Coordinates of C-alpha atoms in Angstrom, one line a residue:
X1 CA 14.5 -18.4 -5.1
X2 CA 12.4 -15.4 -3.2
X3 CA 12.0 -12.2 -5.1
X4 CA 14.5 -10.0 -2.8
X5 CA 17.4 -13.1 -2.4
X6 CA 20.7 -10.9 -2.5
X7 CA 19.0 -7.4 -0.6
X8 CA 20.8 -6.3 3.0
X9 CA 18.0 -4.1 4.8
X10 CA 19.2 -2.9 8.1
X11 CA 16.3 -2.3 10.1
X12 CA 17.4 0.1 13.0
X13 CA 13.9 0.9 13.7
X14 CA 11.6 0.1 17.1
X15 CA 8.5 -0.6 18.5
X16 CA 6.1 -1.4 15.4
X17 CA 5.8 0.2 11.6
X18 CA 9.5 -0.1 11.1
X19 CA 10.0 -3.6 11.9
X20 CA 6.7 -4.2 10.4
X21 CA 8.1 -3.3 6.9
X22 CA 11.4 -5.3 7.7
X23 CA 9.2 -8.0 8.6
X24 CA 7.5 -8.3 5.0
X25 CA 10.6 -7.9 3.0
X26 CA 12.5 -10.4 5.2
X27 CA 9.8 -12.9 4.5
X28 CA 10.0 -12.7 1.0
X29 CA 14.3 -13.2 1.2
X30 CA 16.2 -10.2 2.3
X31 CA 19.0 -10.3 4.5
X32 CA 17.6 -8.4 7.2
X33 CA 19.7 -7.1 10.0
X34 CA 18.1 -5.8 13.4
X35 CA 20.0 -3.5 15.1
X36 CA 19.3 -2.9 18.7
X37 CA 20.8 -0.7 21.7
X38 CA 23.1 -3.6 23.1
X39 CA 21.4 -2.5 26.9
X40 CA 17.7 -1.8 26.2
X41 CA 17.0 -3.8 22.9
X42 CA 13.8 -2.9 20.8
X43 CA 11.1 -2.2 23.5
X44 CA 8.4 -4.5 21.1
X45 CA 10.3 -6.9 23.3
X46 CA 8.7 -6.0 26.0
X47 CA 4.9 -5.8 24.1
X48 CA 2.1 -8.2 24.4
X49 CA 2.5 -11.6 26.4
X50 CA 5.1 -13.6 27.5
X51 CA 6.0 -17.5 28.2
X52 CA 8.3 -17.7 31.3
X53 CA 9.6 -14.7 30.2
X54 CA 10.0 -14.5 26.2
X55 CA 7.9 -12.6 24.6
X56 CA 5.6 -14.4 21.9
X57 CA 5.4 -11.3 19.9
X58 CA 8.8 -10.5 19.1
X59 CA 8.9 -14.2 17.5
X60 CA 6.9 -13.1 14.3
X61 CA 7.6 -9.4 14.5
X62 CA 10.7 -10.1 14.2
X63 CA 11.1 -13.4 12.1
X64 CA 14.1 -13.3 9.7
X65 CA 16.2 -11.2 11.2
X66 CA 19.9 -11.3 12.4
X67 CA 20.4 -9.7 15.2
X68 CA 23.1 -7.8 16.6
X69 CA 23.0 -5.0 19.6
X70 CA 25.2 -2.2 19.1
X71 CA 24.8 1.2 20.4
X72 CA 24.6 4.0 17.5
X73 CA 24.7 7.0 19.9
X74 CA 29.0 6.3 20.5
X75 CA 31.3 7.2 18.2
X76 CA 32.8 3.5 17.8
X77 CA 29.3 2.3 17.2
X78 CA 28.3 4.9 14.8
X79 CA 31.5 3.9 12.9
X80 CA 30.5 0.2 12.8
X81 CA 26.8 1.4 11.8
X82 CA 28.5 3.0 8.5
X83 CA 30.7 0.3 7.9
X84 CA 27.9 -2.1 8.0
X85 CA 25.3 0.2 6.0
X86 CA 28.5 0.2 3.2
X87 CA 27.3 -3.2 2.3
X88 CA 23.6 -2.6 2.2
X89 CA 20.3 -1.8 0.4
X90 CA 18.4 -0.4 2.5
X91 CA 18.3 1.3 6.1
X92 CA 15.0 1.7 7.6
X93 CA 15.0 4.0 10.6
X94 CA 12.2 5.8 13.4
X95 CA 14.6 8.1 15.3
X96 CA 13.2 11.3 16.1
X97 CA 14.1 13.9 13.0
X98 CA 17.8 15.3 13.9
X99 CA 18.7 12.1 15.5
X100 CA 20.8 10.1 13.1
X101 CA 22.4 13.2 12.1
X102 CA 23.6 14.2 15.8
X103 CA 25.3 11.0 15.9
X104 CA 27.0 11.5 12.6
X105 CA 25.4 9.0 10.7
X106 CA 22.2 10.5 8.8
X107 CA 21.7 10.6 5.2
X108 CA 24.7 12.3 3.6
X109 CA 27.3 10.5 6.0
X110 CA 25.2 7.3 4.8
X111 CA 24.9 8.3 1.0
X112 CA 29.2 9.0 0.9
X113 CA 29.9 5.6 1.9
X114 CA 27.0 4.5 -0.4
X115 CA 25.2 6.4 -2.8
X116 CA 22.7 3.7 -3.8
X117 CA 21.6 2.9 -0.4
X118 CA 17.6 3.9 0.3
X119 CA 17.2 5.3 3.6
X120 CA 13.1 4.6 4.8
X121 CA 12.5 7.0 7.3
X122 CA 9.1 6.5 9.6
X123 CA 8.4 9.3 12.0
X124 CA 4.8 10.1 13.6
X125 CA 4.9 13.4 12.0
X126 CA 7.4 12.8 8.8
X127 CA 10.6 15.1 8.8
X128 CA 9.5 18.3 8.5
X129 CA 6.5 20.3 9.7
X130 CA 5.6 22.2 13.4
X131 CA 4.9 18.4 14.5
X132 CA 8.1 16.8 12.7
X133 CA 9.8 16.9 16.7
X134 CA 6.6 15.1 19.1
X135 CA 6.7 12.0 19.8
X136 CA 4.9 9.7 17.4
X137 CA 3.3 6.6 18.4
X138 CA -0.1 4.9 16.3
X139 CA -2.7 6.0 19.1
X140 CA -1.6 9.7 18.2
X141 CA -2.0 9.0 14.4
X142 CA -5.1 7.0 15.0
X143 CA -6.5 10.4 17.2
X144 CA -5.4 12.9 14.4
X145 CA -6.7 10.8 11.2
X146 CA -9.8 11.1 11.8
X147 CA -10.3 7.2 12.7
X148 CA -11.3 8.1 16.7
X149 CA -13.6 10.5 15.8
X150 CA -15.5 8.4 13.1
X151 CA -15.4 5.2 15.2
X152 CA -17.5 4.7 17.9
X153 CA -21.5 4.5 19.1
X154 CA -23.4 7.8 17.9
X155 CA -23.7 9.1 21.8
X156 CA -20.2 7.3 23.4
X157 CA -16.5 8.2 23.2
X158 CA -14.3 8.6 20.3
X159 CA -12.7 5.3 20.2
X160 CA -9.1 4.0 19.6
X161 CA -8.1 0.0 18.4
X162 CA -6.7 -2.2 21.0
X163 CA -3.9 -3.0 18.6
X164 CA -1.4 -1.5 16.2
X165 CA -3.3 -0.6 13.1
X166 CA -1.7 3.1 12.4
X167 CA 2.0 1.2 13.0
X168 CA 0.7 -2.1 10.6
X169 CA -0.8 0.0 8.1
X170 CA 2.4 2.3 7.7
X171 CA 4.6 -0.8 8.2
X172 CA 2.5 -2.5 4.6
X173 CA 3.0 1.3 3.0
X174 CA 6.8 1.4 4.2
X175 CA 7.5 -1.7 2.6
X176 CA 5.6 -0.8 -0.6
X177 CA 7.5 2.3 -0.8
X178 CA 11.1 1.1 -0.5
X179 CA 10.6 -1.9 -3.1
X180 CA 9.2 1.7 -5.1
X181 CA 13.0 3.1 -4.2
X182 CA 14.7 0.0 -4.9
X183 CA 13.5 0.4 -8.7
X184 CA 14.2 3.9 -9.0
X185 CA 17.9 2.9 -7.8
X186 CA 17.9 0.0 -10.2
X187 CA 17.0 2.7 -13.4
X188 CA 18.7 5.2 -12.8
X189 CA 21.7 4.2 -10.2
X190 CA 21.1 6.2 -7.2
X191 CA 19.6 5.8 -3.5
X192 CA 17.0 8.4 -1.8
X193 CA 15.5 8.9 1.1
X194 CA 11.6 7.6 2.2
X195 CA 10.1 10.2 4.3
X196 CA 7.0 8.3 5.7
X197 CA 5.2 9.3 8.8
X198 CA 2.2 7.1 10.7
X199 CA -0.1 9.8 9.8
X200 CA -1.0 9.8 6.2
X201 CA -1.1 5.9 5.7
X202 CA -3.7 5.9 7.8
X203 CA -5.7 9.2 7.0
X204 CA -5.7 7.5 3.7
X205 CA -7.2 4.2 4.8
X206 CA -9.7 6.4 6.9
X207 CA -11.0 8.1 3.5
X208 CA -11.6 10.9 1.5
X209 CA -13.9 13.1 4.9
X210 CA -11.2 16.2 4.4
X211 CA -12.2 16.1 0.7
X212 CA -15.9 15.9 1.7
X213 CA -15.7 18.6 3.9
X214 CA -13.9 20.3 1.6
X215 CA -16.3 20.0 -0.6
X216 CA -19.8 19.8 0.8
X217 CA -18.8 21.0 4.3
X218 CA -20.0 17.9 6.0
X219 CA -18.1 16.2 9.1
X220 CA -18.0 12.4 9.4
X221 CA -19.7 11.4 12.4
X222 CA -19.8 8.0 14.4
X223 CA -22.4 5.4 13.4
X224 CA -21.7 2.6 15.6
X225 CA -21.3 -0.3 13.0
X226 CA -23.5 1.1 10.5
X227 CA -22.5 2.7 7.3
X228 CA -23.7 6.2 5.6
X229 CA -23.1 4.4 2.4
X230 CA -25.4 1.3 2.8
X231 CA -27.4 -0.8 4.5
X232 CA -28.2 -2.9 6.4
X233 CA -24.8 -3.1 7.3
X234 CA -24.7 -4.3 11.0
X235 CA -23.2 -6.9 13.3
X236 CA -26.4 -9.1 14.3
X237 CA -26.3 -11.4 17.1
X238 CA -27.8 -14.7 16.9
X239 CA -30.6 -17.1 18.8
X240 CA -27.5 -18.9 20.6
X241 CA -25.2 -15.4 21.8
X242 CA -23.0 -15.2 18.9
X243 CA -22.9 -12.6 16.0
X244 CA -22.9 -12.1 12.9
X245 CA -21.6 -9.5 10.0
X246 CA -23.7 -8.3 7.6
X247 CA -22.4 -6.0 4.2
X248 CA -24.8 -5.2 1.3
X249 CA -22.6 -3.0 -0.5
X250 CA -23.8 -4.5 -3.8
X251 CA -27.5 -3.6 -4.7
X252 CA -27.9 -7.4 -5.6
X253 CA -26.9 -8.3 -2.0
X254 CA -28.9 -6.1 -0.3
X255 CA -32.1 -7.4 -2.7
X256 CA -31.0 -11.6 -1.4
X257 CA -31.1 -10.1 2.1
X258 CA -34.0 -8.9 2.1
X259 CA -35.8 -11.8 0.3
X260 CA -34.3 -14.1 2.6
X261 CA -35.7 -12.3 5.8
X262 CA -38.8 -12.4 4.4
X263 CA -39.4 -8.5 3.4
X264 CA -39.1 -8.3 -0.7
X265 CA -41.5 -6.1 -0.5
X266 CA -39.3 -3.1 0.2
X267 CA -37.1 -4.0 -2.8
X268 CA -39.8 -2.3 -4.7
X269 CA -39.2 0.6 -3.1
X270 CA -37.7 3.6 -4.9
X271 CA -35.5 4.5 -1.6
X272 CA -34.2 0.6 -2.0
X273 CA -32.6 1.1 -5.1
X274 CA -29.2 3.1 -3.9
X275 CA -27.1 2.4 -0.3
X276 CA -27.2 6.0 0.5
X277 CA -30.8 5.9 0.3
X278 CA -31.1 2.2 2.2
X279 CA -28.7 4.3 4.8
X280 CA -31.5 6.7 5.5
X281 CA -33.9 4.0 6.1
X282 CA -31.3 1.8 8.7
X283 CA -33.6 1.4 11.3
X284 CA -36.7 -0.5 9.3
X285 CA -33.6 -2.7 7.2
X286 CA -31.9 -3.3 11.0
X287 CA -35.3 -4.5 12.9
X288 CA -35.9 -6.5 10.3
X289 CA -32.4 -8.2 9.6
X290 CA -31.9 -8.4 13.7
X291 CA -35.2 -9.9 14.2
X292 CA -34.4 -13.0 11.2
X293 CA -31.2 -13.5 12.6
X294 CA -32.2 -13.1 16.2
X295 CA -34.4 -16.5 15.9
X296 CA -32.0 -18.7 14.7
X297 CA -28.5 -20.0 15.6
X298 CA -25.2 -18.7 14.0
X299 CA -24.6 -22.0 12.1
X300 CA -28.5 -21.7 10.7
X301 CA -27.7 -17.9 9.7
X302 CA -24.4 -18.9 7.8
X303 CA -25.9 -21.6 6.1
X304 CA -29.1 -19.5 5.0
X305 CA -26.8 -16.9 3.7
X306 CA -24.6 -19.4 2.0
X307 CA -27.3 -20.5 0.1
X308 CA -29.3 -17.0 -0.8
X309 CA -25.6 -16.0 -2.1
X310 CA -25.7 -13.3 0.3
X311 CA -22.5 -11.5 2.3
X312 CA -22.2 -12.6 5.1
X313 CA -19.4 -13.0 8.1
X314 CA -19.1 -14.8 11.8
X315 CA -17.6 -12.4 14.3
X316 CA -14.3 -14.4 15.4
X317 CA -12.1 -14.2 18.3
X318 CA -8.6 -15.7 18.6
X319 CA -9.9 -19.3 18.9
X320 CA -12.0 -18.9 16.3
X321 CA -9.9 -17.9 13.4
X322 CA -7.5 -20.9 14.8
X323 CA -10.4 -23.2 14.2
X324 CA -11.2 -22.0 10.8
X325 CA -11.1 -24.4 8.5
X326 CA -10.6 -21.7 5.3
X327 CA -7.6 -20.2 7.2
X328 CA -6.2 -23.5 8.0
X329 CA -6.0 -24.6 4.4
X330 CA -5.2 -21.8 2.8
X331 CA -2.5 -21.3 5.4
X332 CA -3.1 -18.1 6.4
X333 CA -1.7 -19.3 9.8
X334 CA 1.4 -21.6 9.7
X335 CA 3.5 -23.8 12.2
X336 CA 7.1 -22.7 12.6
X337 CA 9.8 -24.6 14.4
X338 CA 11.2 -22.1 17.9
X339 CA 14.0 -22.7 19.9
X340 CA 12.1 -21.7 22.9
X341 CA 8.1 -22.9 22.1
X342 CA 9.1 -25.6 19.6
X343 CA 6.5 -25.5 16.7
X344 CA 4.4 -22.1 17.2
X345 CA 1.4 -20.5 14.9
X346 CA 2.1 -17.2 13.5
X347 CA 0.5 -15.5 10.3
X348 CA 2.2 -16.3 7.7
X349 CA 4.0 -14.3 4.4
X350 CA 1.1 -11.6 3.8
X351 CA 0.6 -12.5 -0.1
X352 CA 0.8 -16.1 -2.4
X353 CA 3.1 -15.6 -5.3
X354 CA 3.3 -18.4 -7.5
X355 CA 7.0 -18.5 -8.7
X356 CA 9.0 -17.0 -6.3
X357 CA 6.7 -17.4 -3.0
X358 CA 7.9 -15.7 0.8
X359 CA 9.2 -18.2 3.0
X360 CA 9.5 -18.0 7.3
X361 CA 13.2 -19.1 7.8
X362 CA 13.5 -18.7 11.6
X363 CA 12.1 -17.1 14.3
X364 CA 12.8 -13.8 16.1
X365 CA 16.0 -13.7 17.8
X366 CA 17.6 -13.2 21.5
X367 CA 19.2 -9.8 21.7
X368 CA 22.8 -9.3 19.8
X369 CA 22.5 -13.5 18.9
X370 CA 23.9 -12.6 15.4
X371 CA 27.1 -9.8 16.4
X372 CA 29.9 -11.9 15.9
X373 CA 29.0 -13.4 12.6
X374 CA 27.4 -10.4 11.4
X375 CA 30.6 -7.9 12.2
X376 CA 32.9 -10.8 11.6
X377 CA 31.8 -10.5 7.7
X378 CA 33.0 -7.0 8.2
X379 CA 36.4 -8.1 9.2
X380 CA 36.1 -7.7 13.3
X381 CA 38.2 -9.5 14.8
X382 CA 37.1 -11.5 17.4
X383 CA 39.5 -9.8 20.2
X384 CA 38.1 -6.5 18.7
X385 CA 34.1 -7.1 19.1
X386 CA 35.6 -8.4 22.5
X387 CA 37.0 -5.2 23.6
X388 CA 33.8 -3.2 22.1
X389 CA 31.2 -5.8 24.0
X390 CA 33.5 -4.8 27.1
X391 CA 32.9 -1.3 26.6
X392 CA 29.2 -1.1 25.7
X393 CA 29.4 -0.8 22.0
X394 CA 27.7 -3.7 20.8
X395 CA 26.3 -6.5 22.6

């Protein structure tokens, strides 16, 4: 039995964070129903690649969900929408603040048909605030945390991720915090509402610069791939064009590093015996890290670390991790059957748990795959999600 067996989450959310968070707690056994505009769907259908036109993402974004398309923004649908939210846990939602409410079904419409139900609401800006009513999307929260600014070479560009990581980072918070509102219902009997924005998750994964420059008045600037807080901390590339990452956070593991490139004698000295201080000293620990590795071959490089017990990483690309034998058998990637690719690799559950472990059921869905059965446990008729799939309502 998975830990959350016998939860309904109705995850009326788009694009990334929302169904991010729906995502983990359907992998680990809610009932998790995705609800879509019956006409437009979720547009993270339309994200990242397709195979003769299905997109591979929505397969693992959207694992374990029912699906059903219905149109919240109509009275009949909004109607439905509270019926259906009657019978759950949990509503997890990204319209912009005001939304929900315009269409009659926000949080007190929601809590009088169910007073227990927790309503996660992830916004760019949260609910309130001069910036509760802009558009929020992860490249604006990865801007305004502070992560642009700090990332990047010393003399180019602030720089943004090619990928979701203000959405995936609130999408693991999200998830934390409803399991958090889930217990508070289950003490003391009554739901709340999660007001989550993009923003903080990630100013918080940035780190404490506003408390350092509130502080000591200093402004994080960008370093490249080096670190203020140690060194040599680098990516190195090797004899044979590939590259490696190096950490010596610990003090021990900057000492094997060292010895192993053939320099002990700057262990002995006193600027060596604290990262901040190796920091200040990044150029002498880089030329002579990035000279060792720069005359030897990746698998040489690894195996040297290996053996000096030293930190160290290959720089992977897609293939790589695939190939990886550690990922492989601790099945960080798994097969899952698809009615469209057949047996397809996709990350699997984010965490091990030993006695009630996640489990991948199905893949993600085609739009409104699940309406009938899911409104026929509400007691639709079949001639009346007929006449509503005539008019729009639900698809």
């Amino acid at each position: 039995m998975m830990p959350l067996e016998g939860l309904r989450v109705l995850d009326a959310s788009t694009i990334l964070a929302g169904p991010l968070c729906c995502r983990i707690l359907g992998d680990f056994g809610a009932d998790v129903i995705k609800i879509e505009h019956p006409r437009y769907g979720d547009s993270m259908r339309g994200h990242g690649h397709q195979k003769d036109g299905v997109p591979v993402w929505w397969k693992e974004i959207s694992r374990n969900k029912r699906t059903v398309g219905l149109d919240l923004g109509k009275p009949e649908g909004a109607g439905l929408f509270l019926r259906l939210a009657a019978t759950a846990d949990v509503v997890v939602e990204n319209f912009r603040p005001g939304t929900l409410e315009r269409w009659g079904v926000g949080p007190q419409q929601l809590h009088e048909v169910n007073p227990g139900l927790v309503i996660v609401r992830v916004t760019g800006f949260g609910q309130t605030g001069p910036y509760a009513h802009r558009a929020g999307f992860g490249t604006l929260a990865e801007a305004m945390s502070g992560f642009a600014a700090m990332t990047g070479d010393p003399d180019g560009p602030p720089t943004l991720p090619s990928f979701g990581l203000a959405d995936s980072i609130c999408g693991i918070a999200a998830s934390s915090a409803t399991l958090m509102a889930l217990r508070h219902r289950d003490q003391h009997g009554s739901g709340q509402v999660v007001d989550l924005s993009i923003l903080e998750p990630i100013m918080t994964a940035v780190g404490p610069a506003a408390t350092v420059y509130d502080v000591l008045g200093i402004v994080a600037e960008r370093h490249g791939n080096r670190s203020t807080n140690n060194a040599p901390r680098n990516t190195y590339r090797t004899s044979d064009g590939s590259w490696v990452a190096i950490s010596t956070s610990a003090q021990r593991i900057a000492e094997r590093v060292l010895r192993l490139v053939g320099h002990p004698e700057v262990i002995d000295e006193p600027w060596f015996k604290s990262g901040r201080e190796r920091a200040e000293h990044v150029d002498l620990l880089d030329a002579y890290v990035g000279d060792w590795v720069g005359r030897r071959t990746r698998a040489e490089v690894l195996e040297a670390f290996e053996e000096a017990g030293a930190a160290i990483a290959p720089v992977y690309d897609a293939k790589d991790i695939v190939a990886d034998p550690h990922i492989r058998q601790a099945e960080m990637l798994t097969s899952v059957d698809d009615e469209d690719f057949g047996p397809m690799l996709m990350h699997n559950v984010m965490w091990r748990m030993s006695a009630s472990p996640g489990h991948i059921r199905f893949t993600g869905r085609p739009l409104g795959a699940d309406t009938d059965a899911v409104f026929g446990e509400l007691g639709c008729s079949p001639q009346e999600l007929a006449t509503l799939r005539e008019a729009g309502i639900v698809a």
